[in-house]
Short mmCIF file of C-alpha atoms in Angstrom, two decimals:
data_model
loop_
_atom_site.label_atom_id
_atom_site.label_comp_id
_atom_site.label_asym_id
_atom_site.label_seq_id
_atom_site.Cartn_x
_atom_site.Cartn_y
_atom_site.Cartn_z
CA UNK A 90 -13.33 7.76 -58.25
CA UNK A 91 -15.61 8.33 -55.31
CA UNK A 92 -16.04 6.09 -52.35
CA UNK A 93 -19.29 6.12 -50.17
CA UNK A 94 -19.25 4.64 -46.93
CA UNK A 95 -22.38 4.42 -44.75
CA UNK A 96 -22.68 4.06 -41.07
CA UNK A 97 -25.44 4.13 -38.38
CA UNK A 98 -27.55 1.20 -39.21
CA UNK A 99 -28.75 -1.35 -36.64
CA UNK A 100 -31.79 -2.63 -34.79
CA UNK A 101 -34.34 -0.11 -33.74
CA UNK A 102 -37.72 -0.63 -31.94
CA UNK A 103 -40.82 0.49 -33.64
CA UNK A 104 -41.46 4.05 -33.00
CA UNK A 105 -37.72 4.64 -32.34
CA UNK A 106 -35.06 6.82 -34.25
CA UNK A 107 -31.98 5.99 -36.07
CA UNK A 108 -29.55 8.29 -37.96
CA UNK A 109 -27.51 7.10 -41.00
CA UNK A 110 -24.65 8.76 -42.31
CA UNK A 111 -22.81 8.47 -45.64
CA UNK A 112 -19.37 10.03 -46.25
CA UNK A 113 -17.85 10.35 -49.66
CA UNK A 114 -14.21 10.44 -50.22
CA UNK A 115 -11.84 9.96 -53.12
CA UNK A 116 -10.98 12.24 -56.04
CA UNK A 117 -13.68 14.51 -57.31
CA UNK A 118 -14.48 17.93 -58.49
CA UNK A 119 -17.98 18.26 -57.20
CA UNK A 120 -20.72 16.26 -55.73
CA UNK A 121 -24.24 17.13 -56.99
CA UNK A 122 -27.19 15.29 -55.96
CA UNK A 123 -27.01 12.64 -53.04
CA UNK A 124 -29.79 10.46 -51.90
CA UNK A 125 -30.66 7.25 -49.98
CA UNK A 126 -32.23 4.11 -51.37
CA UNK A 127 -33.48 1.04 -49.61
CA UNK A 128 -34.25 -2.52 -50.53
CA UNK A 129 -36.36 -4.57 -48.33
CA UNK A 130 -36.54 -8.25 -48.28
CA UNK A 131 -38.08 -9.44 -51.39
CA UNK A 132 -38.62 -6.04 -52.73
CA UNK A 133 -36.95 -3.87 -55.40
CA UNK A 134 -34.78 -0.99 -54.61
CA UNK A 135 -36.61 2.28 -54.02
CA UNK A 136 -35.84 5.94 -53.50
CA UNK A 137 -36.21 7.17 -49.86
CA UNK A 138 -35.02 10.61 -50.03
CA UNK A 139 -32.69 12.88 -52.23
CA UNK A 140 -31.04 16.18 -51.63
CA UNK A 141 -29.30 18.63 -54.17
CA UNK A 142 -26.05 20.38 -53.55
CA UNK A 143 -28.22 23.43 -52.67
CA UNK A 144 -30.23 21.70 -50.26
CA UNK A 145 -33.53 20.96 -52.08
CA UNK A 146 -35.06 17.84 -50.75
CA UNK A 147 -37.50 15.13 -52.16
CA UNK A 148 -39.13 12.35 -50.19
CA UNK A 149 -40.90 9.25 -50.89
CA UNK A 150 -44.52 9.34 -49.61
CA UNK A 151 -43.91 6.49 -47.27
CA UNK A 152 -41.41 8.50 -45.28
CA UNK A 153 -42.78 11.97 -45.39
CA UNK A 154 -43.13 13.44 -42.02
CA UNK A 155 -40.85 10.75 -40.49
CA UNK A 156 -37.47 10.88 -42.19
CA UNK A 157 -35.28 14.01 -42.74
CA UNK A 158 -32.39 14.08 -45.24
CA UNK A 159 -29.73 16.46 -44.87
CA UNK A 160 -26.14 17.06 -45.96
CA UNK A 161 -22.94 18.61 -45.06
CA UNK A 162 -21.26 19.87 -48.17
CA UNK A 163 -18.02 20.77 -46.31
CA UNK A 164 -17.72 17.25 -45.10
CA UNK A 165 -19.16 15.55 -48.27
CA UNK A 166 -21.66 13.88 -45.96
CA UNK A 167 -25.51 12.92 -46.30
CA UNK A 168 -27.46 12.11 -43.35
CA UNK A 169 -30.92 10.41 -42.82
CA UNK A 170 -32.62 10.86 -39.72
CA UNK A 171 -35.27 8.33 -39.37
CA UNK A 172 -37.96 8.89 -36.67
CA UNK A 173 -41.04 6.94 -35.81
CA UNK A 174 -39.61 3.97 -37.35
CA UNK A 175 -42.08 1.12 -38.64
CA UNK A 176 -41.32 -2.55 -39.21
CA UNK A 177 -41.72 -2.01 -42.89
CA UNK A 178 -38.76 0.39 -42.90
CA UNK A 179 -36.61 -2.68 -42.52
CA UNK A 180 -34.29 -2.83 -45.28
CA UNK A 181 -30.63 -2.47 -46.52
CA UNK A 182 -30.04 1.33 -47.03
CA UNK A 183 -27.84 2.55 -49.47
CA UNK A 184 -26.30 5.95 -50.38
CA UNK A 185 -26.08 7.48 -53.71
CA UNK A 186 -24.13 10.30 -55.16
CA UNK A 187 -24.08 11.77 -58.46
CA UNK A 188 -20.52 13.42 -58.79
CA UNK A 189 -18.30 15.17 -61.39
CA UNK A 190 -14.68 13.59 -61.26
CA UNK A 191 -13.04 16.52 -62.74
CA UNK A 192 -13.88 19.87 -64.68
CA UNK A 193 -15.13 19.15 -68.13
CA UNK A 194 -15.46 15.63 -67.29
CA UNK A 195 -18.80 13.71 -67.58
CA UNK A 196 -20.44 12.95 -64.17
CA UNK A 197 -20.92 9.53 -62.82
CA UNK A 198 -23.19 7.84 -60.25
CA UNK A 199 -21.76 6.13 -57.20
CA UNK A 200 -23.14 3.68 -54.61
CA UNK A 201 -22.14 2.67 -51.23
CA UNK A 202 -22.25 -0.72 -49.99
CA UNK A 203 -25.36 -0.50 -47.91
CA UNK A 204 -26.07 -0.57 -44.11
CA UNK A 205 -28.87 -2.82 -42.57
CA UNK A 206 -31.61 -1.23 -40.63
CA UNK A 207 -33.94 -3.56 -38.86
CA UNK A 208 -37.02 -2.30 -37.03
CA UNK A 209 -38.26 -4.86 -34.47
CA UNK A 210 -39.26 -5.16 -31.01
#
């Protein structure tokens, strides 16, 4: 099993910055892709950014140039640096990981509990 714990959410002013972290723990063989999703009030969950174990990144158009996803494989941690925050970025941000529990065992996906980000003056 993999546990994902997010931190770093909170209140930020428009134009401000915030850094989210998500640490994976538990028993697993390898973590493959990691990602951040968000769900705003009255909206469906949407992909914000994703990163492979090799560092290849993918961003939703609405955050390109403002957010940066990164990861520290040694710490099993993924980060989301949020710059130039907008009110429409207000949402619960959840961490996602695709992991292999053990060699020759099928992979599975795991979710964190989510952290609230509010962009408001």
